[in-house]
Amino acid sequence: MAIIEADDINVTLGGLPILRSVTLSVEPGEAVALLGANGSGKTTLMRALLGLYPLSHGEVKLFGTELSHFRQWNRLGYVPQRASVKVPQATVREIVSTGVLSSLKPFQHIGKREKARIDGAIEEVGLEQKANQPIKELSGGQQQRALIARALAGHPELLMMDEPFAGVDLDVQASLAELLGKLKKQGKTLLIVLHELGAMRSVLDRAVSLRGGRVLAGVDETHAHHETEPVEEPDIFGREGLE
Amino acid sequence: MIFTLEFMQRALIAAAIAGVVSPTVGAFIVQRRLSLLGDGLGHVAIAGVGLALATGMAPLPVAVVVAILGAVIIELLRSSGRASADTAMAVIFYGGLATGILLAGMVGQGAGTLSSYLFGSLLSVEALDIWLIGILGAAIVVLVFGLFKQLFAVSSDEDYAHTLGLNVRFYNLLIVVLAACTITVSMRTVGLLMVSALMVVPVAASNNLTRGFSRSVLVAMGLGLFSALAGVIGSFYLDAPPGSLIVVITIICFVISLPLGKQLLRRRRGLQVVEAVEPPPPHIPADEDCEHVHGPGCGHRAVIHGSHVDYLVDGHRHAEHEGHYDEH
């Protein structure tokens, strides 16, 4: 059974069609990239798969359940772009701790099991030394690691990451790719929005390329032997992915 | 002794509750960049006070109901994301203020009576109010701390909170409803025109002094309690409305927190580290006249530069080299 299944989905934002009849499926244990230029709809697709944007047509199933009935949020971990955290003075541990909330009820306290998961996730991404530092004092790569740890704290089977390499140095990208490779080996399914394959080439099983809100058929950059980057498309909507 | 006066005891209890409760909700309001929302809700609550004065009901319960209603409408408008929402909120805020003053005026209770609600008053806290303030305050604290993690998750990253399966709309609504209740808790002592200062300013001061969100909330509660009690006691001697003094004290705390926070930050971070550049810098003797020997406390700031320590002189880094200093 596919972990993610999008069947002929359309997303329209502000009257503009952003995604057009996108069909996608991701199998357990796969590492898949969503590739495309700015404005190609890759971030919109990820957000639509998470239910953050309404669908104007089609259906999304996560773990076999239609999105509006999906309740097993602890099975997936979302890693948004790192500018998304709005509490700069919160510590790494505080940010990572929110990751276990998908399996906690309101008024329920963080118990031993959750605490162990939080510590484990911080250790997994190598931020033990920074755990009690405010997230604003961290470098871009470290902030990205903190957000990955937050997603890992819920022990998800599926990680969905939105441009984890945006604004981080090449060597940091390589070390993040190494971390993601390790997670894939642990059996986690990865769906990653990327601007270019870069350091992730060796980790990925395949890539889905988007252009103008459609999936490009038969293009799989991971198996292409040339090193070209995806072509910079002029943004047909005149704005950046509508974020 | 002022503590034996019954009205002062009531005022102090009411102020203490307001001082502790306001920053707990305020922390989330500040996080959500809604610092001015509290001010608007205060205006809406004035309509409730006016209504109570006009109909002869008890002001506090009516203000609670009206403020909660206003909060729900404002949150629905805000989350609709429409461009007209901003204007609609302004209409509600000024509508509340004007309606309150108009209703109070119509029954002959002019600005005089209303002013004790606008700026706070030591004499206006009645025994029944203390009970209501106490119950509301306890309910707010139980909700905020019981749902602390959820409220933090929603305030820090709404989209991520959604993917945790949290009901983001519910928690957003809860935050503004809690703010509305907090305003009515504080209105007797701080006054409706300044209530949001007690929610926001202690949090802002605490953010300068502390690291970490939960710790910042605890320190803000302490600052709120201190400001509220000091304001009430001071206003007794100054014969001024307590609200103004409470707010002035919170702002003094904030102003002190600015340099103090910077100093704390410097001490915590210790020496600043500059990554060593590759290849090693060429040998350039420093041209500045550096008579003295650099060392701890020489007046120049020390930075760690790769394997050694440099000293900052007029924006240059000086490194010791065989009895003289090199430019680094």
Coordinates of C-alpha atoms in Angstrom, one line a residue, chain B residues 59-274:
Chain B
P59 CA -20.2 45.8 35.2
L60 CA -17.7 43.0 35.5
P61 CA -19.9 40.1 34.3
V62 CA -21.3 42.1 31.5
A63 CA -17.8 43.2 30.4
V64 CA -16.7 39.6 30.4
V65 CA -19.5 38.5 28.1
V66 CA -19.1 41.5 25.7
A67 CA -15.3 41.1 25.5
I68 CA -15.6 37.4 24.8
L69 CA -18.1 38.1 22.0
G70 CA -15.9 40.8 20.6
A71 CA -12.9 38.4 20.7
V72 CA -14.7 35.7 18.8
I73 CA -15.8 38.1 16.1
I74 CA -12.4 39.6 15.8
E75 CA -10.7 36.2 15.5
L76 CA -13.2 35.0 12.9
L77 CA -12.5 38.2 10.9
R78 CA -8.7 37.9 11.3
S79 CA -8.6 34.2 10.3
S80 CA -10.8 34.9 7.3
G81 CA -7.7 36.7 6.0
R82 CA -9.7 39.3 4.1
A83 CA -8.1 42.6 3.5
S84 CA -11.2 44.3 4.9
A85 CA -10.7 42.5 8.2
D86 CA -8.3 45.2 9.5
T87 CA -10.8 48.0 8.8
A88 CA -13.6 45.9 10.3
M89 CA -11.6 45.5 13.5
A90 CA -11.0 49.2 13.8
V91 CA -14.7 49.7 13.4
I92 CA -15.4 47.2 16.2
F93 CA -12.7 48.8 18.5
Y94 CA -13.9 52.4 18.2
G95 CA -17.5 51.2 18.1
G96 CA -17.0 49.6 21.5
L97 CA -15.4 52.7 23.0
A98 CA -18.0 55.1 21.6
T99 CA -20.9 52.8 22.6
G100 CA -19.6 52.5 26.1
I101 CA -19.2 56.3 26.6
L102 CA -22.6 57.0 25.0
L103 CA -24.5 54.4 27.1
A104 CA -22.9 55.7 30.3
G105 CA -23.6 59.2 29.4
M106 CA -27.3 58.5 28.5
V107 CA -28.0 57.5 32.1
G108 CA -26.2 60.4 33.5
Q109 CA -23.1 58.4 34.4
G110 CA -20.7 60.6 32.5
A111 CA -17.0 60.2 31.9
G112 CA -16.5 60.6 35.6
T113 CA -17.9 57.2 36.6
L114 CA -16.5 55.6 33.5
S115 CA -13.0 56.9 34.1
S116 CA -12.6 54.5 37.1
Y117 CA -13.0 51.7 34.6
L118 CA -10.8 53.3 32.0
F119 CA -7.9 54.0 34.2
G120 CA -8.5 51.7 37.2
S121 CA -9.4 52.7 40.7
L122 CA -8.5 51.5 44.2
L123 CA -12.0 52.1 45.6
S124 CA -14.0 50.4 42.9
V125 CA -13.1 46.7 43.7
E126 CA -16.1 45.3 45.4
A127 CA -16.3 42.0 47.3
L128 CA -18.2 40.3 44.6
D129 CA -15.6 41.4 42.0
I130 CA -12.9 39.7 44.0
W131 CA -14.7 36.4 43.7
L132 CA -15.3 36.8 40.0
I133 CA -11.7 37.9 39.4
G134 CA -10.4 35.0 41.4
I135 CA -12.5 32.4 39.5
L136 CA -11.7 33.9 36.1
G137 CA -8.0 34.2 37.0
A138 CA -7.9 30.6 38.2
A139 CA -9.6 29.3 35.1
I140 CA -7.2 31.2 32.8
V141 CA -4.2 29.9 34.6
V142 CA -5.5 26.3 34.5
L143 CA -6.3 26.5 30.8
V144 CA -3.0 28.2 29.9
F145 CA -0.8 25.8 31.8
G146 CA -2.9 22.7 31.0
L147 CA -2.7 23.5 27.3
F148 CA 0.7 25.2 27.4
K149 CA 2.4 22.9 24.9
Q150 CA -0.5 23.1 22.4
L151 CA -0.8 26.9 22.7
F152 CA 3.0 27.1 22.2
A153 CA 2.9 24.9 19.2
V154 CA 0.1 26.8 17.5
S155 CA 1.7 30.2 18.3
S156 CA 5.2 29.2 17.2
D157 CA 4.3 27.4 13.9
E158 CA 0.7 27.2 12.8
D159 CA 1.2 25.0 9.8
Y160 CA 3.3 22.6 11.7
A161 CA 0.7 22.5 14.5
H162 CA -1.8 21.5 11.9
T163 CA 0.3 18.5 10.9
L164 CA 0.4 17.4 14.5
G165 CA -3.4 17.0 14.3
L166 CA -4.0 20.0 16.6
N167 CA -7.2 22.0 16.0
V168 CA -5.5 25.2 15.1
R169 CA -8.7 27.2 14.8
F170 CA -9.8 26.2 18.2
Y171 CA -6.5 27.1 19.8
N172 CA -6.4 30.5 18.0
L173 CA -9.9 31.2 19.2
L174 CA -8.9 30.1 22.8
I175 CA -6.0 32.5 22.9
V176 CA -8.2 35.6 22.1
V177 CA -11.0 34.4 24.4
L178 CA -8.4 34.0 27.2
A179 CA -7.2 37.5 26.3
A180 CA -10.7 38.9 26.6
C181 CA -11.1 37.2 30.1
T182 CA -7.7 38.6 31.1
I183 CA -8.8 42.1 30.2
T184 CA -11.8 41.9 32.4
V185 CA -9.7 40.4 35.3
S186 CA -7.4 43.5 35.0
M187 CA -10.0 46.2 34.3
R188 CA -10.6 47.1 38.0
T189 CA -7.0 47.8 38.8
V190 CA -5.3 48.7 35.5
G191 CA -8.3 50.1 33.6
L192 CA -9.5 49.1 30.2
L193 CA -7.4 51.6 28.3
M194 CA -4.2 50.2 29.6
V195 CA -4.9 46.5 30.3
S196 CA -3.0 45.3 27.4
A197 CA 0.2 47.0 28.7
L198 CA 0.2 44.5 31.6
M199 CA -0.2 41.6 29.1
V200 CA 2.5 42.8 26.7
V201 CA 5.2 44.9 28.5
P202 CA 6.3 42.4 31.2
V203 CA 6.6 39.8 28.4
A204 CA 8.7 42.1 26.3
A205 CA 11.0 42.9 29.3
S206 CA 11.3 39.2 30.2
N207 CA 12.2 38.3 26.6
N208 CA 15.2 40.6 26.9
L209 CA 16.3 39.0 30.1
T210 CA 15.7 35.3 29.6
R211 CA 16.4 32.5 27.1
G212 CA 13.7 30.0 26.4
F213 CA 9.9 30.5 26.2
S214 CA 8.7 28.8 29.4
R215 CA 11.3 30.6 31.5
S216 CA 10.4 33.9 29.9
V217 CA 6.7 33.3 30.8
L218 CA 7.7 32.7 34.5
V219 CA 9.8 35.8 34.7
A220 CA 7.1 37.8 33.0
M221 CA 4.6 36.6 35.7
G222 CA 7.0 37.8 38.4
L223 CA 7.5 41.2 36.7
G224 CA 3.7 41.5 36.3
L225 CA 3.0 40.7 39.9
F226 CA 5.7 43.1 41.1
S227 CA 4.4 46.0 38.9
A228 CA 0.8 45.4 39.8
L229 CA 1.4 45.4 43.6
A230 CA 4.0 48.3 43.5
G231 CA 1.6 50.3 41.3
V232 CA -1.4 49.8 43.7
I233 CA 0.7 50.7 46.8
G234 CA 2.3 53.6 45.1
S235 CA -1.0 55.0 43.8
F236 CA -2.4 55.0 47.4
Y237 CA 0.3 57.5 48.4
L238 CA 0.3 59.5 45.2
D239 CA -3.5 59.6 45.0
A240 CA -3.3 58.6 41.3
P241 CA -5.2 56.1 39.3
P242 CA -3.4 52.7 39.9
G243 CA -3.5 51.8 36.2
S244 CA -1.2 54.6 35.1
L245 CA 1.4 53.8 37.8
I246 CA 1.3 50.1 37.1
V247 CA 1.9 50.7 33.4
V248 CA 4.7 53.2 34.1
I249 CA 6.4 50.6 36.4
T250 CA 6.2 47.9 33.7
I251 CA 7.8 50.2 31.2
I252 CA 10.6 51.1 33.7
C253 CA 11.2 47.3 34.0
F254 CA 11.3 47.1 30.2
V255 CA 13.8 50.0 29.9
I256 CA 16.0 48.5 32.5
S257 CA 15.8 45.1 30.8
L258 CA 17.3 46.5 27.6
P259 CA 20.9 47.1 28.7
L260 CA 20.7 44.4 31.3
G261 CA 19.7 41.8 28.8
K262 CA 22.6 42.7 26.5
Q263 CA 25.0 42.4 29.3
L264 CA 23.6 39.0 30.3
L265 CA 23.8 37.9 26.7
R266 CA 27.5 38.9 26.5
R267 CA 28.3 37.1 29.7
R268 CA 26.5 33.9 28.6
R269 CA 28.1 33.8 25.1
G270 CA 31.5 34.5 26.6
L271 CA 34.2 35.2 24.0
Q272 CA 33.1 35.7 20.5
V273 CA 34.6 33.1 18.1
V274 CA 35.8 34.1 14.6

